[in-house]
Every structure is written in structure tokens, then in C-alpha cells.
PDB file of C-alpha atoms in Angstrom:
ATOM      1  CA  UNK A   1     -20.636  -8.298  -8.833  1.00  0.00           C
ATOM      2  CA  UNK A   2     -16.789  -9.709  -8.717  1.00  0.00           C
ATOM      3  CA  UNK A   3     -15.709 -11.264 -12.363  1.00  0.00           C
ATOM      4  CA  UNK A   4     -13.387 -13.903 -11.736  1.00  0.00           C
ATOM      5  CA  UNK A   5     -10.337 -13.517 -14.347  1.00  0.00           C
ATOM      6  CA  UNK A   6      -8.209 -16.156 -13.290  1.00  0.00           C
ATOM      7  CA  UNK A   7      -7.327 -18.540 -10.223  1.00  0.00           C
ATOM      8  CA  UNK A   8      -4.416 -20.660  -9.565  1.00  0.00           C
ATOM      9  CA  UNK A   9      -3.774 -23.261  -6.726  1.00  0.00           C
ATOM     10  CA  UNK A  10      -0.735 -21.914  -5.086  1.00  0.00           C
ATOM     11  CA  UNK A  11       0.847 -23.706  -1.820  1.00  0.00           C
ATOM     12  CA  UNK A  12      -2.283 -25.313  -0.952  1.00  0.00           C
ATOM     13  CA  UNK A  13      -4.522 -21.847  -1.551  1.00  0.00           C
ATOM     14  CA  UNK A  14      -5.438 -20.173  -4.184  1.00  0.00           C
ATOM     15  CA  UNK A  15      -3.906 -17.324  -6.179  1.00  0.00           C
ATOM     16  CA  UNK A  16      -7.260 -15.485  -7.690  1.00  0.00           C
ATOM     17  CA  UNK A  17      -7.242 -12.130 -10.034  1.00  0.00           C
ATOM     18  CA  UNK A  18     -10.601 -10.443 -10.090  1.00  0.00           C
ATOM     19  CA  UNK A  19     -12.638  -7.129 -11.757  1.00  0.00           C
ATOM     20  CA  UNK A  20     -15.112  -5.519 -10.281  1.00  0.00           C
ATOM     21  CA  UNK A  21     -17.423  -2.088 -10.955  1.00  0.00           C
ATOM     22  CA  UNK A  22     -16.516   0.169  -8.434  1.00  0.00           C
ATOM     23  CA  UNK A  23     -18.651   2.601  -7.238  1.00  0.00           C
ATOM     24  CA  UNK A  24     -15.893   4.546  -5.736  1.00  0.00           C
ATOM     25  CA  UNK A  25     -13.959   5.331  -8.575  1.00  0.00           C
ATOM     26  CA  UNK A  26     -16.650   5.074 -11.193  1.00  0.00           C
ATOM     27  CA  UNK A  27     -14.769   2.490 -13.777  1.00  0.00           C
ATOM     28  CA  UNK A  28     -14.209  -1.163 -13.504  1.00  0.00           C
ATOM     29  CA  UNK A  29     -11.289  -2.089 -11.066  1.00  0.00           C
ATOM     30  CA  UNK A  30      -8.820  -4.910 -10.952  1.00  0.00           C
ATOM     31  CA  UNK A  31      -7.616  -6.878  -7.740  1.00  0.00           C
ATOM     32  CA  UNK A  32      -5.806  -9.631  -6.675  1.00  0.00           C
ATOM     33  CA  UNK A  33      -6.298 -11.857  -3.631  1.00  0.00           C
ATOM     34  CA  UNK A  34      -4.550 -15.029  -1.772  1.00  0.00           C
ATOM     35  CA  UNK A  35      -6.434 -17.228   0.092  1.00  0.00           C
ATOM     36  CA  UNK A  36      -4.153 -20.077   1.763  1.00  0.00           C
ATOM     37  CA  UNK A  37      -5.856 -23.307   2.889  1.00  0.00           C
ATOM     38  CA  UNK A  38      -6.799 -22.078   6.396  1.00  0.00           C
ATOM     39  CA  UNK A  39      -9.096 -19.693   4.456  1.00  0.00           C
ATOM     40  CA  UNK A  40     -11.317 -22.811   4.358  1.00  0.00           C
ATOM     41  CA  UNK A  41     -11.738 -22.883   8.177  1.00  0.00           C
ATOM     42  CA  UNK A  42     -12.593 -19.399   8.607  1.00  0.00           C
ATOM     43  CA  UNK A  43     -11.953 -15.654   8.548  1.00  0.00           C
ATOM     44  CA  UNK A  44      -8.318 -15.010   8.369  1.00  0.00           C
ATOM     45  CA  UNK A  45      -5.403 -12.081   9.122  1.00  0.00           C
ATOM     46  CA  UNK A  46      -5.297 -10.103   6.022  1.00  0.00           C
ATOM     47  CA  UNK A  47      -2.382  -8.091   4.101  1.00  0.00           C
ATOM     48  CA  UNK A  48      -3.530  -5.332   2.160  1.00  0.00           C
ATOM     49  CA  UNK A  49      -0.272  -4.574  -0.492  1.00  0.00           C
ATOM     50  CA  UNK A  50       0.039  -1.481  -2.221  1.00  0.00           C
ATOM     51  CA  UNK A  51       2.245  -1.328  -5.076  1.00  0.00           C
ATOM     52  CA  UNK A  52       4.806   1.008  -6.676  1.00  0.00           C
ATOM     53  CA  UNK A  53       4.480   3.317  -9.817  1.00  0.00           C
ATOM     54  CA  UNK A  54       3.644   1.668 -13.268  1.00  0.00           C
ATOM     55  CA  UNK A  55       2.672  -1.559 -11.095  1.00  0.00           C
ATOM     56  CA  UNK A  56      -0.739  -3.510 -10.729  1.00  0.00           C
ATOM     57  CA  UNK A  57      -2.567  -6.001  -9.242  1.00  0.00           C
ATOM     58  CA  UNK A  58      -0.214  -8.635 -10.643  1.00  0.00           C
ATOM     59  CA  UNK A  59       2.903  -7.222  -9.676  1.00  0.00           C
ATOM     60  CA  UNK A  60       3.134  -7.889  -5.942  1.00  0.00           C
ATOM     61  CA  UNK A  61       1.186 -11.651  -6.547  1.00  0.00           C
ATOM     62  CA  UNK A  62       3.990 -12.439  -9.447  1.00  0.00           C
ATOM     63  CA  UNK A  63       7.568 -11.249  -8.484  1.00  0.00           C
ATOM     64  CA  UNK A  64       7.637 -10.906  -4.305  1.00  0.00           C
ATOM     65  CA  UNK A  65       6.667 -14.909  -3.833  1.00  0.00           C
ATOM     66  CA  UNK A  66       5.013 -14.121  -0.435  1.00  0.00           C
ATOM     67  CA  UNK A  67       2.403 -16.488  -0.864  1.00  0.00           C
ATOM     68  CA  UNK A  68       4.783 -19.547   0.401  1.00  0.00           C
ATOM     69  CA  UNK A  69       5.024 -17.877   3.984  1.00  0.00           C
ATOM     70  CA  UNK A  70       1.532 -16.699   3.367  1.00  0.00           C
ATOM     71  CA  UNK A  71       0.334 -20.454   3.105  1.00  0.00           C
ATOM     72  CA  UNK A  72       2.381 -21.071   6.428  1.00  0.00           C
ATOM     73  CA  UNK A  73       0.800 -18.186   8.362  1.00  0.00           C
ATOM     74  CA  UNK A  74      -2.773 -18.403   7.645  1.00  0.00           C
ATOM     75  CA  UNK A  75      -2.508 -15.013   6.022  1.00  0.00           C
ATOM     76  CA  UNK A  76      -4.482 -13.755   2.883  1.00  0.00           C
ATOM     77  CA  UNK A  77      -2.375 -11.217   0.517  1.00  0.00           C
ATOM     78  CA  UNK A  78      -4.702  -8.683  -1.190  1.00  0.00           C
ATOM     79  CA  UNK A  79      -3.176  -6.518  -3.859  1.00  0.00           C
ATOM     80  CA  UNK A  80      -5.015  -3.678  -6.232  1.00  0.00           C
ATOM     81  CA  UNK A  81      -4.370  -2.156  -9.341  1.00  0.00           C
ATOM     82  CA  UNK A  82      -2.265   1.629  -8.832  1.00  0.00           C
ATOM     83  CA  UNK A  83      -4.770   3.370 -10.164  1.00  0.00           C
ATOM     84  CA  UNK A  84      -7.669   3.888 -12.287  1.00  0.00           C
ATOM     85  CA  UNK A  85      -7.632   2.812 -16.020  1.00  0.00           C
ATOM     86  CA  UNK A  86      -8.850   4.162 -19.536  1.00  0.00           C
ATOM     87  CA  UNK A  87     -10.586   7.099 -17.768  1.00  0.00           C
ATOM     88  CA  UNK A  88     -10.969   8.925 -20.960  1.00  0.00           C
ATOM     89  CA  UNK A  89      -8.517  11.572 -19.474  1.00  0.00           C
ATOM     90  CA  UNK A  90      -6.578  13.188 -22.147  1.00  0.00           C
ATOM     91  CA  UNK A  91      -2.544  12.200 -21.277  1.00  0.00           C
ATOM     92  CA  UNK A  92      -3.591  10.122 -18.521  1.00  0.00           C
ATOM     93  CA  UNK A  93      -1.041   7.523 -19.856  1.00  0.00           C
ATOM     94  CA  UNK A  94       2.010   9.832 -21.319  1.00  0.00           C
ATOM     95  CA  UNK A  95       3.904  10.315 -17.838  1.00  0.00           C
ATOM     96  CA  UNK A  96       5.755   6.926 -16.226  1.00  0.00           C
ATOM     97  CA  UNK A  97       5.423   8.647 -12.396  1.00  0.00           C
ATOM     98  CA  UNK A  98       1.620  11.017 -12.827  1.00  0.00           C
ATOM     99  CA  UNK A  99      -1.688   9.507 -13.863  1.00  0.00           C
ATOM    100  CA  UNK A 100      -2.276   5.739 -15.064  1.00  0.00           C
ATOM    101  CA  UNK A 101      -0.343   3.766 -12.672  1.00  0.00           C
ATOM    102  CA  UNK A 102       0.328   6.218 -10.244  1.00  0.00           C
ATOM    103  CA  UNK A 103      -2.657   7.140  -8.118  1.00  0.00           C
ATOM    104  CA  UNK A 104      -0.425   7.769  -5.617  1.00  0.00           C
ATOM    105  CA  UNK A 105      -3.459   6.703  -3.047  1.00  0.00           C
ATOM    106  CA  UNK A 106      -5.377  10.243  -2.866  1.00  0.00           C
ATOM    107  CA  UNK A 107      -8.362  12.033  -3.143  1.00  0.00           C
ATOM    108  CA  UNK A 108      -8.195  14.249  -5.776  1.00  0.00           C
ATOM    109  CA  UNK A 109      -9.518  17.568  -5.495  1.00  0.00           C
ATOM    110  CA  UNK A 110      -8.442  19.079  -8.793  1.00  0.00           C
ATOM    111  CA  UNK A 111     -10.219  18.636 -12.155  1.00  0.00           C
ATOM    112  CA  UNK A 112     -10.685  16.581 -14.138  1.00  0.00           C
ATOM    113  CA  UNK A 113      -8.486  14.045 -11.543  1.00  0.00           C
ATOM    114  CA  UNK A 114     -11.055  13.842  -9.332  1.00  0.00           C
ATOM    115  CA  UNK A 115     -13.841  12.247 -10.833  1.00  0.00           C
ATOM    116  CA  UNK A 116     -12.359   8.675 -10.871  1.00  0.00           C
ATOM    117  CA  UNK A 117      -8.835   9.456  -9.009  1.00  0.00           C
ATOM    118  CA  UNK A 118      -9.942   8.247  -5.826  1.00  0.00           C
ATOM    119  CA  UNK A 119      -7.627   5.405  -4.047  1.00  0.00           C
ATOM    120  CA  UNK A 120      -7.784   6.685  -0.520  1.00  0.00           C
ATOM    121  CA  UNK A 121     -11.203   5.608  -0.633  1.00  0.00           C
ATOM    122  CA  UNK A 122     -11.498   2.812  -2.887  1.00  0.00           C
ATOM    123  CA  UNK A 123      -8.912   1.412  -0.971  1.00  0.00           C
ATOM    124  CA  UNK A 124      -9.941   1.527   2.900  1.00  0.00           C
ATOM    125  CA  UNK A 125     -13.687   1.614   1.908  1.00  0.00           C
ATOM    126  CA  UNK A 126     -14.631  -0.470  -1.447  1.00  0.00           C
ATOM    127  CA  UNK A 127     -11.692  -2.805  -1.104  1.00  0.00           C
ATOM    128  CA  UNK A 128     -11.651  -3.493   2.196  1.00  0.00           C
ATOM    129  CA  UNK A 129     -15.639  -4.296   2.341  1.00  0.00           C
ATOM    130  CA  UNK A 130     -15.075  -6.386  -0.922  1.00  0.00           C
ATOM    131  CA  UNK A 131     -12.654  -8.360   0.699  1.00  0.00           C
ATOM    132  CA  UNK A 132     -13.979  -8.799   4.271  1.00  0.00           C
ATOM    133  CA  UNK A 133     -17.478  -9.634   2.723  1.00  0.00           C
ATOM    134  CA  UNK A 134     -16.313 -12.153  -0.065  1.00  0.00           C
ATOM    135  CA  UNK A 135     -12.843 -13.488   0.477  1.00  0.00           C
ATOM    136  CA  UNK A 136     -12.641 -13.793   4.292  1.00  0.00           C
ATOM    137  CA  UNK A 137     -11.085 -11.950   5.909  1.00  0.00           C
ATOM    138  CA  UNK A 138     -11.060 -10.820   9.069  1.00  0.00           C
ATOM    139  CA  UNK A 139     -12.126  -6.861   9.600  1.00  0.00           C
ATOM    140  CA  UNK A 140     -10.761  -6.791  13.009  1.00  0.00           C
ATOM    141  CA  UNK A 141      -7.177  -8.112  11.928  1.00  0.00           C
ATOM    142  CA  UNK A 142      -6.162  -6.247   8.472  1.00  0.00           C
ATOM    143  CA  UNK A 143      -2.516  -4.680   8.011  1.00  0.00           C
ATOM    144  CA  UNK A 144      -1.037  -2.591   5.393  1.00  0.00           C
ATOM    145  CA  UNK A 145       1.950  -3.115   3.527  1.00  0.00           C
ATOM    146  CA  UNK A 146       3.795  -1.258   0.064  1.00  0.00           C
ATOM    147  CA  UNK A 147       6.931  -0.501  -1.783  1.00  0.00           C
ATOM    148  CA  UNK A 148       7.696   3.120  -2.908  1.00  0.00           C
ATOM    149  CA  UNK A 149       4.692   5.015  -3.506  1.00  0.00           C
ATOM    150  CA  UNK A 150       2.838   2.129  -2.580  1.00  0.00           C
ATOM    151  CA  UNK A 151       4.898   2.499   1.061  1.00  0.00           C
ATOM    152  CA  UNK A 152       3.789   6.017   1.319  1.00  0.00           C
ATOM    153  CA  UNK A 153       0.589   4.866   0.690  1.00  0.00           C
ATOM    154  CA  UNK A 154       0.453   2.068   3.486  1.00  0.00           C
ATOM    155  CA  UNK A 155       1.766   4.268   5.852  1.00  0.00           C
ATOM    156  CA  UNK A 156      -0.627   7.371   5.158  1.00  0.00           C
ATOM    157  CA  UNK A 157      -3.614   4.922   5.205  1.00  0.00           C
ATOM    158  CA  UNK A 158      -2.702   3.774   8.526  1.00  0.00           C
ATOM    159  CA  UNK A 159      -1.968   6.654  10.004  1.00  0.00           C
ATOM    160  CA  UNK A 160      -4.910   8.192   8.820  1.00  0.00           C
ATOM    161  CA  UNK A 161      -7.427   4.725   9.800  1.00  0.00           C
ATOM    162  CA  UNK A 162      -5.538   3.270  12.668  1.00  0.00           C
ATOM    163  CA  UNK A 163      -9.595   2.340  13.561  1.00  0.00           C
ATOM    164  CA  UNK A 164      -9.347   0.164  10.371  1.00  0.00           C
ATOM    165  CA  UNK A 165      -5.770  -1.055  10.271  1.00  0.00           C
ATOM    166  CA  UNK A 166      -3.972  -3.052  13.241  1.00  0.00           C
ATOM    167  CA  UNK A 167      -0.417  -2.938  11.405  1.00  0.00           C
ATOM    168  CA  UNK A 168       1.649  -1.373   8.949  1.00  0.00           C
ATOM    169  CA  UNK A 169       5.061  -1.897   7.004  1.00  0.00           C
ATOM    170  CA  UNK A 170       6.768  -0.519   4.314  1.00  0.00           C
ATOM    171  CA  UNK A 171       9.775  -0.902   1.648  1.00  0.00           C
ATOM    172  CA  UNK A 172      11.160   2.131   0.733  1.00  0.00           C
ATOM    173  CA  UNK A 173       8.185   4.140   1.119  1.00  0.00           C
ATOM    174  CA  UNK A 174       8.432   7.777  -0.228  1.00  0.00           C
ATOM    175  CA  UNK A 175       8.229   9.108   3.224  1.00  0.00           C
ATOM    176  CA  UNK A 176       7.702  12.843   3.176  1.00  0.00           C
ATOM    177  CA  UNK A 177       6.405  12.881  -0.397  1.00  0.00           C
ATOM    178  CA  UNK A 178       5.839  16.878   0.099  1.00  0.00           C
ATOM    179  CA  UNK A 179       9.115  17.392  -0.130  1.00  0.00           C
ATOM    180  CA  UNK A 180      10.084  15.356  -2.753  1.00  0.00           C
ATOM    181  CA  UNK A 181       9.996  15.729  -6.645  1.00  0.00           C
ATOM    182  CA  UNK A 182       7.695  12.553  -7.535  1.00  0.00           C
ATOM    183  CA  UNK A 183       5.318  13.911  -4.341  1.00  0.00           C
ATOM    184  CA  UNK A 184       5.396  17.741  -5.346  1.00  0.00           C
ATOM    185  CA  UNK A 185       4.335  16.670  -9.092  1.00  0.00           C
ATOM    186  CA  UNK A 186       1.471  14.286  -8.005  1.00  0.00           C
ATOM    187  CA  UNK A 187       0.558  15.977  -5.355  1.00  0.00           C
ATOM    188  CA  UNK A 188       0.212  19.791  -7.030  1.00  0.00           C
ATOM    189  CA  UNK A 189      -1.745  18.104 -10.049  1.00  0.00           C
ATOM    190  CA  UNK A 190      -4.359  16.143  -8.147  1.00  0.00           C
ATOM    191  CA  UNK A 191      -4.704  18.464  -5.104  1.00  0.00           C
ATOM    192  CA  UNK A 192      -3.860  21.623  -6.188  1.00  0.00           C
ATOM    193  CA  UNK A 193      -1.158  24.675  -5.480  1.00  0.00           C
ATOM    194  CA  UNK A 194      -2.364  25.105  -1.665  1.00  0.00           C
ATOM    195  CA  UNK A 195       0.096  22.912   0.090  1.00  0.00           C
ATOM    196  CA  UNK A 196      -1.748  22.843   3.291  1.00  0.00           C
ATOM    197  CA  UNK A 197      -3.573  20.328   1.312  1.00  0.00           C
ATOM    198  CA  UNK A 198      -0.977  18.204   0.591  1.00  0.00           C
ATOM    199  CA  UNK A 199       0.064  17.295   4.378  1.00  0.00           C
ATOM    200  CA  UNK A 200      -3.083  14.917   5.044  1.00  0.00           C
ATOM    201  CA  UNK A 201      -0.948  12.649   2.370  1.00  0.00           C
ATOM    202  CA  UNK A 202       2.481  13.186   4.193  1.00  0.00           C
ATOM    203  CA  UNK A 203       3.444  10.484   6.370  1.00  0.00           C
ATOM    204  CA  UNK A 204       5.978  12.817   7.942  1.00  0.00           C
ATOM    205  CA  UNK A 205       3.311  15.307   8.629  1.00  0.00           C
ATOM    206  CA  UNK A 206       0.903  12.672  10.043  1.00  0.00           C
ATOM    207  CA  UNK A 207       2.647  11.518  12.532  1.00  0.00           C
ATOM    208  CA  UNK A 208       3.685  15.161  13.654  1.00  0.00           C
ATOM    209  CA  UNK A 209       0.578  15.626  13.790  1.00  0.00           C
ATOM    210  CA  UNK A 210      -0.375  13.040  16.157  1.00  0.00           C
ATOM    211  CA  UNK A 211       2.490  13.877  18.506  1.00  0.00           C
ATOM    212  CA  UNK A 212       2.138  10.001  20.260  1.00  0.00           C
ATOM    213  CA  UNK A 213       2.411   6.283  18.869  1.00  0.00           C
ATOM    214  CA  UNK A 214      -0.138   5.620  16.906  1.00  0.00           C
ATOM    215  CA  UNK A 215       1.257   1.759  16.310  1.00  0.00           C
ATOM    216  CA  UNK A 216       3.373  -0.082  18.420  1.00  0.00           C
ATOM    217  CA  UNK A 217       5.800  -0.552  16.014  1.00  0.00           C
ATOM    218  CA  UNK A 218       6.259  -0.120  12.184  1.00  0.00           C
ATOM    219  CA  UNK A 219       8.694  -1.715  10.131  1.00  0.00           C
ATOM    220  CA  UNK A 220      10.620   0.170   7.134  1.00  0.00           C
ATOM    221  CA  UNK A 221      13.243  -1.099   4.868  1.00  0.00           C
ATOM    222  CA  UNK A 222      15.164   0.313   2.928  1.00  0.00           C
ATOM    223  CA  UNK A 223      18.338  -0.438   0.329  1.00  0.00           C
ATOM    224  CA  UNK A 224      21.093   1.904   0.501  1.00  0.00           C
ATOM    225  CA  UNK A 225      21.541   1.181  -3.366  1.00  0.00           C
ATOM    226  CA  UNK A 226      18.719   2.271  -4.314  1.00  0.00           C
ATOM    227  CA  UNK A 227      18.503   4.851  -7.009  1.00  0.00           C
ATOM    228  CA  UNK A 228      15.873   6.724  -5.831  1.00  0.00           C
ATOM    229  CA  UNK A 229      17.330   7.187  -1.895  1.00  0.00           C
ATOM    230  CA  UNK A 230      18.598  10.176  -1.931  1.00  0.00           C
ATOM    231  CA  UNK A 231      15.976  12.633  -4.109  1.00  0.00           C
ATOM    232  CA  UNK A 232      12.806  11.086  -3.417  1.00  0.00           C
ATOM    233  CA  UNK A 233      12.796   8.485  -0.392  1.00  0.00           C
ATOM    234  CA  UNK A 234      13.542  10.599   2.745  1.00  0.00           C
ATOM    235  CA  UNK A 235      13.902   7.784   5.051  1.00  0.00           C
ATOM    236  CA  UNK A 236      15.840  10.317   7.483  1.00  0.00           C
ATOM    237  CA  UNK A 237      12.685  12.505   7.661  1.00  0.00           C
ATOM    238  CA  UNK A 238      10.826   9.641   9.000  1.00  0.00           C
ATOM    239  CA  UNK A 239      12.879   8.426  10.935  1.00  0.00           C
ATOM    240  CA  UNK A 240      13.308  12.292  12.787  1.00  0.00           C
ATOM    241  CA  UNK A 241       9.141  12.754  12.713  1.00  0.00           C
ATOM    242  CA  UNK A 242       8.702   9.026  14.614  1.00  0.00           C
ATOM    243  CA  UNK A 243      11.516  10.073  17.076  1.00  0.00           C
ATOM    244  CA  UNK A 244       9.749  13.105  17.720  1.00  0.00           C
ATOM    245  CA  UNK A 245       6.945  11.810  18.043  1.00  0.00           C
ATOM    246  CA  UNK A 246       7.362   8.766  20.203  1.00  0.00           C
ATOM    247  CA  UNK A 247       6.351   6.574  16.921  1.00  0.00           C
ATOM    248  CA  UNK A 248       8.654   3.188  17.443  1.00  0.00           C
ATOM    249  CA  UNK A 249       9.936   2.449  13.895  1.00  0.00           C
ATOM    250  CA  UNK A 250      12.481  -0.190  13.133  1.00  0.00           C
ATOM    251  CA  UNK A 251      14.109   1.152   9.973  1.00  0.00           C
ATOM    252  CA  UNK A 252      16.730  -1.613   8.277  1.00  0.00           C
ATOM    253  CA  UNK A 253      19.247   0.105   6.093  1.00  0.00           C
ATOM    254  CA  UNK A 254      20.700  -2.583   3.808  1.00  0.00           C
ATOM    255  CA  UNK A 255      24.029  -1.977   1.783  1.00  0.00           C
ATOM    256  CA  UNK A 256      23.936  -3.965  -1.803  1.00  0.00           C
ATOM    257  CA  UNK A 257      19.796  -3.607  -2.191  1.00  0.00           C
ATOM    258  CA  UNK A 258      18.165  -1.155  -4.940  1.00  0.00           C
ATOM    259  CA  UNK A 259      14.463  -0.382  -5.812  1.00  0.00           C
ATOM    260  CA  UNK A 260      13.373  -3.777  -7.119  1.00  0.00           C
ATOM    261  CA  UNK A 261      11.628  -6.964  -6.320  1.00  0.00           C
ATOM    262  CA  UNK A 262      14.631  -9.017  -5.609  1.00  0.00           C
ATOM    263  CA  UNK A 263      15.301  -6.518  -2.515  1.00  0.00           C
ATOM    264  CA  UNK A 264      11.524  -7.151  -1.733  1.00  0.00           C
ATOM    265  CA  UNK A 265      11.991 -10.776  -2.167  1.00  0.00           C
ATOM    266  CA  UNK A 266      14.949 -10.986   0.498  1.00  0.00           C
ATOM    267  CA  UNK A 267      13.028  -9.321   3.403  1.00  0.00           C
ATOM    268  CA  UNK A 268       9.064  -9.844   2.688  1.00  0.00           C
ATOM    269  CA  UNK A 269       9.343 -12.975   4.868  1.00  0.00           C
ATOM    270  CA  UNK A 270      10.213 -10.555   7.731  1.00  0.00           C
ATOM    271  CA  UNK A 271       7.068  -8.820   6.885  1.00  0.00           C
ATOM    272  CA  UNK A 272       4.830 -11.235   6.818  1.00  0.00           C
ATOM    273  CA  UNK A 273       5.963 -12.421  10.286  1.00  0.00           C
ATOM    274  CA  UNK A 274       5.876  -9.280  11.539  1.00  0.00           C
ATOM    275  CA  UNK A 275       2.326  -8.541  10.289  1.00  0.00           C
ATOM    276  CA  UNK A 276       0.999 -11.747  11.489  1.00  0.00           C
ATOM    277  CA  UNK A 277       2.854 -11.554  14.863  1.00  0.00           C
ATOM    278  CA  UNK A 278       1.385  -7.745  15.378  1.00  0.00           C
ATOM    279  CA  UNK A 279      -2.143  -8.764  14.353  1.00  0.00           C
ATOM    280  CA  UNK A 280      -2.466 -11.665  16.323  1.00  0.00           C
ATOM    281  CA  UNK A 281      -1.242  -9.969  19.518  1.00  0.00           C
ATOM    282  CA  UNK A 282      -3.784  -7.147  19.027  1.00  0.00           C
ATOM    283  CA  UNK A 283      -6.923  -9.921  18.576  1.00  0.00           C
ATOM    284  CA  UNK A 284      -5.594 -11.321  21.951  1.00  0.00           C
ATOM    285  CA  UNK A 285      -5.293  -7.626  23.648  1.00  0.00           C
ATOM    286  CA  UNK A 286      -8.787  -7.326  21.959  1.00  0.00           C
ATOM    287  CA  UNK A 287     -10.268 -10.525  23.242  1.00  0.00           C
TER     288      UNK A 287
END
């Protein structure tokens, strides 16, 4: 059962926040979704956003103001909270970048994580069916999108479910999170010490690992003021692993932009574009 918490006519659509029991992660779960008008005639191109540590559903709906381009497209925006909430987990609230609000999109393996930490699924299984079933969209034209850990999230998802997901995008995704101090935290806490482990959540290691393009393009950008470049971003590393790979990536380097929404703001058009471009090619290669 979906619990309506609020809707909101927005460009002709409407802007909808919603709660739900999920099965997946065992707790009630938050989610956000915009339908535009078109949603009226019929299943549409959808946008699955994941968001950045300490965000939620709200965050991506409130500051990036996609939905205007969103109307234009025919494109429905679905973001989810960042993690679970009030799990009962002693300290799961005392760190900014580990636990509430930073699910970091995983599986976890390691106790007591792992009974309710479980994005990677709730996100390409439990969301995906929610949305496809009640909000129309269309399960044969999703994409993924994210900022920061919410990039390395789109990207792992979609390199890990290209069956599931026809395009991807990111803004300053932490790329090789493995190698990173936000990734090696996360990652060593909900997976364990073994860091064989920790590669299926590596972009940089995925795509290695498939040696080939997986996409025919992904889009990346990045500010070059950003404040969290140069010890936890690793936009290099992806840069070198698609190269290697045969992956084409268009990675924009902008001078003046940091971490924040306003950098978002200036380029999610582009995304948006590019997402519905790429997914309506692939329904006409399907068709």
C-alpha cells in the first residue's frame, strides 16, 4: 500500500511525495515521484535520481528544478530517500557520511547493517516495480541519474543491470569509491575487511570488468571547484577505466562549479535531454 504524503501541481504535472512498507528493507520507505501531463496519455520515459549524503527524497524534487524540462519532455523524475530510517541501530545517526543518509546503494553483508541496509535492491527491485506498476512508467525506457554518492550509485546500478536500465548520468559521482576515504569507510563497515567484496560497488572496477561498452554513452560532470575533487571524486580513474575499456564517456570539467545544487541546477537540463534523447533512440532500435 503507497500513503500519499503530499502532491503539488507542478508545470502542468504533479509533484507527489509518498511512504510505503517495504519489504526489501523491512521499515517504511519514503519516495518522491513527477508525473508531467503526458503521464495522462500513457506510460512514460522515467528518471530514477539518486541523491547525495545527508539527502532524501525531497532534495533532488526541491533544489535541482528539473521538473520544468521534465514537463517539456514527457519524462517522470523518481527520487528515494538515501537510506533507511530509525532502524533501531545504535549510532546509526552520529556520522554525517556512514549510516542514516548514506546507504551508499549496497547490500550489506556485515551485521547488524544488513538487516534493513539494502538499497541495491530496494532500488532496482521494490522501487522500480512500485513505480512501473503505479505511477507509469515505462519498464522498457528507465535511466539512472545521481550526484556524489548518489552518482556512484547510478553508475554501479547500471553497470551492474544494463537489462534494467537503458541510460545513465552522473554529477560528480564518487567514481572509484574503493579507493577513496568516504568509499573505504562505508564500504569496510557494511561489507566487511575482504576487499574483493567491495569491487561489485566500484564503478571503476565494473567497467574493467566488462572490458567493452556497456552504454553507448554516459555523461559525467564535474566542477573543478569542488571541495571534494581531489580526495574522494576520482573522475581521472574513470575516465582511464572507460578508455580502457572502450566505455564512451563524455566527462565536462567546469571551472567556477563546487558540490552543490546550483552546479546541478546549471547542467541538469543537459541531462534530462540526454536521458530522454538516449531512451527514446533505444525504444526505436527496440521496436
Amino acid at each position: 500500500m503507497i500513503e500519499t504524503i503530499s502532491e503539488h501541481g507542478c508545470f502542468g504535472g504533479v509533484q507527489g511525495y509518498y511512504r510505503h512498507a517495504s519489504t526489501t528493507i523491512g521499515l517504511p520507505m519514503r519516495f518522491s515521484v513527477y508525473r508531467p501531463p503526458q503521464a495522462a496519455s500513457g506510460p512514460l520515459p522515467t528518471l530514477f535520481y539518486l541523491a547525495g549524503l545527508t539527502c532524501t527524497e525531497e532534495t533532488f524534487m526541491i533544489k535541482a528544478g528539473a521538473q520544468r524540462v521534465a514537463a517539456e519532455l514527457g519524462l517522470i523524475l523518481v527520487a528515494c530517500d538515501t537510506s533507511p530510517r530509525d532502524t533501531g541501530i545504535a549510532g546509526e545517526a552520529d556520522e554525517w557520511d556512514f549510516g542514516s543518509g548514506a546507504g551508499f546503494y549496497l547490500n550489506a553483508t556485515e551485521a547488524p547493517w544488513s538487516r534493513h541496509y539494502r538499497m541495491f535492491d530496494y532500488v532496482t527491485e521494490e522501487l522500480r516495480s512500485t513505480v512501473v506498476e503505479h505511477f507509469g512508467a515505462d519498464p522498457q525506457r528507465l535511466g539512472l541519474s545521481g550526484h556524489s554518492m548518489g552518482g556512484h550509485g547510478a553508475l554501479v546500478l547500471a553497470l551492474r543491470k544494463p537489462e534494467l536500465y537503458r541510460s545513465v548520468s552522473a554529477f560528480a559521482p564518487i567514481s572509484n569509491p574503493t579507493r577513496c576515504p568516504w568509499g573505504e569507510k562505508a564500504f569496510s563497515r557494511y561489507l566487511g575487511a575482504e576487499r574483493e567484496a567491495w569491487a561489485q560497488y566500484d564503478a571503476c572496477e565494473l567497467i574493467r570488468g566488462h572490458g567493452r561498452a556497456v552504454y553507448p554513452g554516459i555523461l559525467v560532470d564535474q566542477g573543478l571547484a569542488d571541495q571534494f575533487l581531489d580526495q574522494q571524486l576520482a573522475p581521472d580513474a574513470l575516465e582511464a577505466a572507460c578508455r580502457d575499456a572502450g566505455q564512451p564517456l563524455q566527462l565536462r570539467r567546469h571551472a567556477g562549479y563546487d558540490h552543490g545544487y546550483f552546479f546541478i541546477q546549471t547542467f541538469v537540463e543537459d541531462h534530462l535531454r540526454f536521458h530522454h534523447r538516449t531512451l527514446t533512440q533505444a525504444t526505436t532500435a527496440a521496436g
